mmCIF file of C-alpha atoms in Angstrom:
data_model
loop_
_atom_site.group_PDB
_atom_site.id
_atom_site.type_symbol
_atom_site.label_atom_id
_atom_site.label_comp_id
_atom_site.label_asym_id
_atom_site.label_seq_id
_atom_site.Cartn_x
_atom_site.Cartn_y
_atom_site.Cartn_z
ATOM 1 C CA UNK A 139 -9.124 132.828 184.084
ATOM 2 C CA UNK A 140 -7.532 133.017 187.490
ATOM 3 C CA UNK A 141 -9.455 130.093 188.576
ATOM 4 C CA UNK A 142 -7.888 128.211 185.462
ATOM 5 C CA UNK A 143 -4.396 129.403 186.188
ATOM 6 C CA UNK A 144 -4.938 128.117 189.928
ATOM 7 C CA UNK A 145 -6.201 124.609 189.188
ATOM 8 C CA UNK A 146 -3.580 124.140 186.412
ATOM 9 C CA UNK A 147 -0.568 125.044 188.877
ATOM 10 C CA UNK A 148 -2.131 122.712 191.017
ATOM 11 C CA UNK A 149 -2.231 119.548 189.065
ATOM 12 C CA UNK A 150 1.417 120.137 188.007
ATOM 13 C CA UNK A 151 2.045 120.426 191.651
ATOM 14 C CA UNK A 152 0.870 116.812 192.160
ATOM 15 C CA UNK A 153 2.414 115.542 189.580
ATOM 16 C CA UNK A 154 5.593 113.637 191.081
ATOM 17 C CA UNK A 155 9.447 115.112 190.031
ATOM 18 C CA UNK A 156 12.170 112.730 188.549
ATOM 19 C CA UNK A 157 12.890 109.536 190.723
ATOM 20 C CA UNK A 158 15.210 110.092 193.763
ATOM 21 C CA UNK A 159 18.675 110.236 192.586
ATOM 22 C CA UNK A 160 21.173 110.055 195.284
ATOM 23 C CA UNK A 161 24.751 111.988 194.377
ATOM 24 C CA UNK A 162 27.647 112.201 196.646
ATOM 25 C CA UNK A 163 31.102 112.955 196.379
ATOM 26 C CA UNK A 164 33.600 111.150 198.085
ATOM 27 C CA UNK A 165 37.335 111.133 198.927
ATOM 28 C CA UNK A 166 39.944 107.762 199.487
ATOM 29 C CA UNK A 167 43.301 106.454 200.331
ATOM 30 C CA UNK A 168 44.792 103.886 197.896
ATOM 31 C CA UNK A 169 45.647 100.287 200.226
ATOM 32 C CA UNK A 170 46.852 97.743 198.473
ATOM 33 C CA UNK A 171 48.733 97.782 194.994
ATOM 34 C CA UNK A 172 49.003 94.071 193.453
ATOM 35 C CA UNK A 173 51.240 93.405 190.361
ATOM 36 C CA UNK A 174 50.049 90.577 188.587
ATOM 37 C CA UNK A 175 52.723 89.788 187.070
ATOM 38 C CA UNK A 176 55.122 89.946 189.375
ATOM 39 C CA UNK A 177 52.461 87.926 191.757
ATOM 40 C CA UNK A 178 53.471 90.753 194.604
ATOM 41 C CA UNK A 179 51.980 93.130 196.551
ATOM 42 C CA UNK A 180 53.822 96.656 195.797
ATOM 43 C CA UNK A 181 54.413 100.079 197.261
ATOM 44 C CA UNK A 182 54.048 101.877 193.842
ATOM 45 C CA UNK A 183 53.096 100.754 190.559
ATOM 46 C CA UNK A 184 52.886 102.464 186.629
ATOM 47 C CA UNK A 185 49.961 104.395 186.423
ATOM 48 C CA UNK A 186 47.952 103.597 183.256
ATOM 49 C CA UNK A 187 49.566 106.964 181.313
ATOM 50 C CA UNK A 188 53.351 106.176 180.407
ATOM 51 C CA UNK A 189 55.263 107.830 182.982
ATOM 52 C CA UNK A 190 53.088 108.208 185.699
ATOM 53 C CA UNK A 191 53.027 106.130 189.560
ATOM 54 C CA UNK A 192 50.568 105.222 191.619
ATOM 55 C CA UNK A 193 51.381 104.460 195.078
ATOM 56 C CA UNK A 194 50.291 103.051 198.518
ATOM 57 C CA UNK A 195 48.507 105.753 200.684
ATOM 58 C CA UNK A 196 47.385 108.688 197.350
ATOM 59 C CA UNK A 197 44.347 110.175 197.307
ATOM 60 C CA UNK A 198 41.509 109.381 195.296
ATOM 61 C CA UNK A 199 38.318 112.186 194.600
ATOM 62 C CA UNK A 200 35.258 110.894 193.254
ATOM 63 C CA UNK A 201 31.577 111.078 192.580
ATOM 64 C CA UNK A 202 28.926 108.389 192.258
ATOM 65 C CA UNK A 203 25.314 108.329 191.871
ATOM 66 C CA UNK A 204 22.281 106.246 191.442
ATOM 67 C CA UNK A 205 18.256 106.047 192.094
ATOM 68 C CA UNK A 206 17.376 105.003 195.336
ATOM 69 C CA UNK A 207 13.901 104.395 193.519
ATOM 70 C CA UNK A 208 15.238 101.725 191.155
ATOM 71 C CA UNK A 209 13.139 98.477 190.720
ATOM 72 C CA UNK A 210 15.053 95.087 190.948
ATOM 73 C CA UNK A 211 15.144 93.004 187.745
ATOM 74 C CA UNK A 212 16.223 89.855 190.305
ATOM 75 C CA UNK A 213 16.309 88.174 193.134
ATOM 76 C CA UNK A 214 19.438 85.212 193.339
ATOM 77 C CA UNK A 215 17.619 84.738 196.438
ATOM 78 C CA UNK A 216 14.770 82.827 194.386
ATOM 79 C CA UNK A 217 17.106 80.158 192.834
ATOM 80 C CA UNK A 218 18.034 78.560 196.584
ATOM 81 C CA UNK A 219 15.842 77.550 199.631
ATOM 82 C CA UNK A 220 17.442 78.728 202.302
ATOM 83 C CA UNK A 221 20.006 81.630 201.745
ATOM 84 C CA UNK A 222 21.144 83.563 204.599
ATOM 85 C CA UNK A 223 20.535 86.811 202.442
ATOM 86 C CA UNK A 224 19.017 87.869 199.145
ATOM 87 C CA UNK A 225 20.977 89.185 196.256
ATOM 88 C CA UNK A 226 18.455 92.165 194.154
ATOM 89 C CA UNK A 227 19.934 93.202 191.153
ATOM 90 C CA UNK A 228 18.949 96.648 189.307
ATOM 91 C CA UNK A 229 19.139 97.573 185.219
ATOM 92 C CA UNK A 230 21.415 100.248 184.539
ATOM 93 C CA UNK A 231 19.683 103.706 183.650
ATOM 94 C CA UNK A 232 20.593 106.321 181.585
ATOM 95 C CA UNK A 233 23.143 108.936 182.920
ATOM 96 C CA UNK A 234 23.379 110.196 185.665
ATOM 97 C CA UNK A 235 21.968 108.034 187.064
ATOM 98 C CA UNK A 236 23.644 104.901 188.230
ATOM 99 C CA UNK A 237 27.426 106.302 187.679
ATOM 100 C CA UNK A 238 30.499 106.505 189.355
ATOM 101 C CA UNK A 239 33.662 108.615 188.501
ATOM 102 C CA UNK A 240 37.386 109.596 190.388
ATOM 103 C CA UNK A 241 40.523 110.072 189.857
ATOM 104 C CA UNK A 242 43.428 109.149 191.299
ATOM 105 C CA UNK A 243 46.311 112.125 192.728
ATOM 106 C CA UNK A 244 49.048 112.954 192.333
ATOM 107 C CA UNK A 245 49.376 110.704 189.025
ATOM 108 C CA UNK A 246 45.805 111.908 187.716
ATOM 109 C CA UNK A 247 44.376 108.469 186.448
ATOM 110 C CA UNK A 248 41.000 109.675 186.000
ATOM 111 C CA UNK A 249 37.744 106.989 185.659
ATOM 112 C CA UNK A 250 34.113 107.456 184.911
ATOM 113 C CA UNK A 251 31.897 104.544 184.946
ATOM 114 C CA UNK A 252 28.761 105.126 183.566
ATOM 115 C CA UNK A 253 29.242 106.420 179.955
ATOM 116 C CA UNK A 254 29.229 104.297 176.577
ATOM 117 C CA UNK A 255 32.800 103.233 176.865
ATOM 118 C CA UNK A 256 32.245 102.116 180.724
ATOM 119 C CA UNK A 257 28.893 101.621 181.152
ATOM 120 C CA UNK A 258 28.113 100.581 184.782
ATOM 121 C CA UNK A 259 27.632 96.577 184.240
ATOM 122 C CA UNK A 260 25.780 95.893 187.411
ATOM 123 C CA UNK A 261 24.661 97.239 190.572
ATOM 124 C CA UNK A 262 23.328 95.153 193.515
ATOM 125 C CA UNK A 263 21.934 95.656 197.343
ATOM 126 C CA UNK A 264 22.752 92.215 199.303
ATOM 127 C CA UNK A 265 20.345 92.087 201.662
ATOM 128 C CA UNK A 266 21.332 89.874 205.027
ATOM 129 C CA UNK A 267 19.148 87.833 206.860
ATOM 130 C CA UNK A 268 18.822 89.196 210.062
ATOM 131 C CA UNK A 269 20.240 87.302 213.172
ATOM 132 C CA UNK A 270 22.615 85.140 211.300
ATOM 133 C CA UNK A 271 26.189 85.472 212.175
ATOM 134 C CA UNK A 272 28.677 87.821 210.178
ATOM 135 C CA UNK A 273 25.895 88.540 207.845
ATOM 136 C CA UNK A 274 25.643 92.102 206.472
ATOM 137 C CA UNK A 275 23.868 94.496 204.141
ATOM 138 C CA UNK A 276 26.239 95.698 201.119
ATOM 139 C CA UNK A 277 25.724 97.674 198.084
ATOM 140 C CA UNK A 278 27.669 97.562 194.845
ATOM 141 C CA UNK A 279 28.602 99.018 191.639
ATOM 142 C CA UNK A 280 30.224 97.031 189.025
ATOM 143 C CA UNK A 281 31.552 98.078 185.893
ATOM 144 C CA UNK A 282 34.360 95.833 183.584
ATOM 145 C CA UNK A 283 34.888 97.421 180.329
ATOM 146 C CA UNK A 284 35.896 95.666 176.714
ATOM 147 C CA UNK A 285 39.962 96.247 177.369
ATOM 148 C CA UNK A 286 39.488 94.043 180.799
ATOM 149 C CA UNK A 287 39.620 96.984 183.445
ATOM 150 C CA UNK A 288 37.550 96.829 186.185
ATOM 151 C CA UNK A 289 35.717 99.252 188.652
ATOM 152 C CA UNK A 290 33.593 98.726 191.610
ATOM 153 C CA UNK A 291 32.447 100.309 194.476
ATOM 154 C CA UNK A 292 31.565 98.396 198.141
ATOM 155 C CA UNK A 293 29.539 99.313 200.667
ATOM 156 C CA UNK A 294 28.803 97.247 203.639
ATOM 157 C CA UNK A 295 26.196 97.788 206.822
ATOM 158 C CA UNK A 296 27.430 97.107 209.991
ATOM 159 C CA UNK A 297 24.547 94.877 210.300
ATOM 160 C CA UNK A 298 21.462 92.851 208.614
ATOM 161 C CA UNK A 299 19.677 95.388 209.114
ATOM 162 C CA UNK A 300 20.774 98.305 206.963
ATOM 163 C CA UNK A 301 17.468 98.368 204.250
ATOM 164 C CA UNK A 302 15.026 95.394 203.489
ATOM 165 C CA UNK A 303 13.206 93.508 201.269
ATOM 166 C CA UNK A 304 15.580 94.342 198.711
ATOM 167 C CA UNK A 305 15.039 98.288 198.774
ATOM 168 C CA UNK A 306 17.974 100.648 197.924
ATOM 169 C CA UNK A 307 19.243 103.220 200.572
ATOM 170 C CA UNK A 308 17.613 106.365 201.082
ATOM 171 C CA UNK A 309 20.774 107.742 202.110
ATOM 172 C CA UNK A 310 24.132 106.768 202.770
ATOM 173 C CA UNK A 311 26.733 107.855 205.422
ATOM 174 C CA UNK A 312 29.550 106.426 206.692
ATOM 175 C CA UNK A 313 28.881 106.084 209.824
ATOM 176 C CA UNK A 314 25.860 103.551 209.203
ATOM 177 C CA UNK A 315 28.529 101.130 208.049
ATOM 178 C CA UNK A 316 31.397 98.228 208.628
ATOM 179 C CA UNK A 317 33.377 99.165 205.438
ATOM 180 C CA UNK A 318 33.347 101.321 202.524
ATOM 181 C CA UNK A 319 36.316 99.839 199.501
ATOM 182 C CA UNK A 320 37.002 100.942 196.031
ATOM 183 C CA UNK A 321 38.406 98.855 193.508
ATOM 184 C CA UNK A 322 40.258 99.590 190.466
ATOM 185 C CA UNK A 323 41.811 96.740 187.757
ATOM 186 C CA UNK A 324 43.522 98.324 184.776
ATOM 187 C CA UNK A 325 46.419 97.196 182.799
ATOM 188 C CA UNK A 326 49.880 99.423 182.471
ATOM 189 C CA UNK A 327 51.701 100.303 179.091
ATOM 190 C CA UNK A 328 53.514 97.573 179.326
ATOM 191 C CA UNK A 329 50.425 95.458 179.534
ATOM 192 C CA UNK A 330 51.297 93.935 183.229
ATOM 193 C CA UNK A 331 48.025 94.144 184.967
ATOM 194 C CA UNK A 332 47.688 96.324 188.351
ATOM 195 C CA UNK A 333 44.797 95.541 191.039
ATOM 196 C CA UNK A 334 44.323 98.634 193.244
ATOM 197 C CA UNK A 335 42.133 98.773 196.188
ATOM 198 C CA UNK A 336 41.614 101.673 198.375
ATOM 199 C CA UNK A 337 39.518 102.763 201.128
ATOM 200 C CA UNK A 338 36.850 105.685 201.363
ATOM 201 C CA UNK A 339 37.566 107.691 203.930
ATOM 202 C CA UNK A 340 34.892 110.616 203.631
ATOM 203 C CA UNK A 341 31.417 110.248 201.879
ATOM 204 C CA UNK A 342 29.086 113.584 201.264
ATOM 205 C CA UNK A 343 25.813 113.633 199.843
ATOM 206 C CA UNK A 344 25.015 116.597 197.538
ATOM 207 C CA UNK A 345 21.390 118.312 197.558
ATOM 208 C CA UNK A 346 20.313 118.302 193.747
ATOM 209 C CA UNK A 347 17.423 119.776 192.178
ATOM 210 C CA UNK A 348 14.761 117.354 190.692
ATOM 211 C CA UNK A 349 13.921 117.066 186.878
ATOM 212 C CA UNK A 350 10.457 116.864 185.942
ATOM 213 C CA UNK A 351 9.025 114.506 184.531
ATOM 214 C CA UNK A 352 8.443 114.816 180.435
ATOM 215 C CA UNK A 353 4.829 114.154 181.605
ATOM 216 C CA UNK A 354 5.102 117.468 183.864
ATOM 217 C CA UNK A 355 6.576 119.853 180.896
ATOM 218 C CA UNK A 356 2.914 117.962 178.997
ATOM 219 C CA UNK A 357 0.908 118.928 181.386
ATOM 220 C CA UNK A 358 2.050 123.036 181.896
ATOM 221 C CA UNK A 359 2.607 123.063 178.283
ATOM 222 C CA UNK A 360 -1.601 122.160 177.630
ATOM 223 C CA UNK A 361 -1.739 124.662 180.947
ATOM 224 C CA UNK A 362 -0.178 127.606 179.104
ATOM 225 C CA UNK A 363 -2.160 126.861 175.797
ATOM 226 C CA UNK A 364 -5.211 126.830 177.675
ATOM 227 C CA UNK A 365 -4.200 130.428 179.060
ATOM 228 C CA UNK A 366 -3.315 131.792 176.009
ATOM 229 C CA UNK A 367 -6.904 130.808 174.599
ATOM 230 C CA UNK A 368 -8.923 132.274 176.822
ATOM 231 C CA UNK A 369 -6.819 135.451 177.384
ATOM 232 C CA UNK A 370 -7.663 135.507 173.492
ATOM 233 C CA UNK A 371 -11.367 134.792 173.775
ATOM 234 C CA UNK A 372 -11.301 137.513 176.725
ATOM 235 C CA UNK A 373 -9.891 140.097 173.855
ATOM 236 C CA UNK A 374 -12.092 139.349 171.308
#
């Protein structure tokens, strides 16, 4: 039986975990405040909940994730001949993967992308060319819900040569890149309609554990079965 035991742990050894979700949390500074209606720039603005500001230089705390093992669904790169990079787009999984979520202090706006009222629309690795001039790598999120607000997350390579052939990063840091942007669109009380960028000014990736696959549970599941039947036989 010990010989069954050993081969059975070993198969569900080989047997690969969950795909490679990447989580990090990350902190930001709020940059620019436009008004819409007004057609100015501002220093503070209504926050979306009556009574609250948002204003040039809060802080904004957030998490994001997605697989770095996601398959591209397409290429915008096949629709010209000659583009200096190559736009892969990715389906949107289940959560957690492929969400985003922060909020904004002191005022407390909170956002999560990712869930059935803001389900994260697209998200995209550019992928540059290399050796052409001011041509970069960037990933994005992209989220716009049914009420018009907006969400995104940008984050550019220094260079062309940040991942290829349309692959998603391993992992991110910030030091690998030329700029790292937030964006949030959301309309005030009033309905006046407020376009808020900020910069991310630390990014942290946090060590998860892996989720088997259902096919994993099948497999020690039958294992166990098989155990318990010939401890029986052994019995009887």
């Amino acid at each position: 039986m010990k010989y069954i035991a050993a081969a059975i742990t070993a198969l569900v050894l080989t047997v690969p975990a969950q795909a490679a979700l990447q989580v990090y949390e990350f902190t930001a500074s709020v940059a620019g405040l436009g008004d819409v209606r007004a057609l100015q720039w501002a220093q503070s603005v209504s926050g979306r909940q009556a009574g609250s500001v948002i204003s040039l230089g809060d802080r904004i705390v957030g998490r994001f994730a997605y697989d770095n093992a996601a398959k591209s669904t397409f290429n915008s790169g096949a629709w010209f001949p000659n583009p200096d990079s190559n736009t892969y787009f990715y389906s949107s999984a289940p959560s957690p993967a492929n969400f985003f979520t922060f909020t904004i202090l002191p005022s407390g706006q909170t956002v999560r992308v990712g869930d059935a009222n803001a389900p994260v629309s697209s998200m995209s690795f550019k992928d540059g060319k290399p050796n052409i001039a001011n041509v970069t790598d960037m990933l994005s999120f992209n989220s716009e819900v049914y009420d018009g607000e907006s969400n995104s997350l940008y984050f550019t390579g220094s260079t062309a040569n940040w991942v290829a052939n349309g692959g998603l990063p391993q992992h991110l840091s910030l030091a690998d890149m030329a700029s790292a942007s937030l964006r949030h669109d959301y309309y005030k009380p009033d309905g006046g309609r407020i376009l808020l960028n900020a910069t991310i000014t630390s990014l942290n990736e946090i060590t998860i554990t892996a989720v088997p696959e259902p096919g994993t549970w099948a497999m020690l599941l039958a294992g166990l079965t098989i155990l318990g039947f010939s401890a029986r036989r052994k019995r009887n």
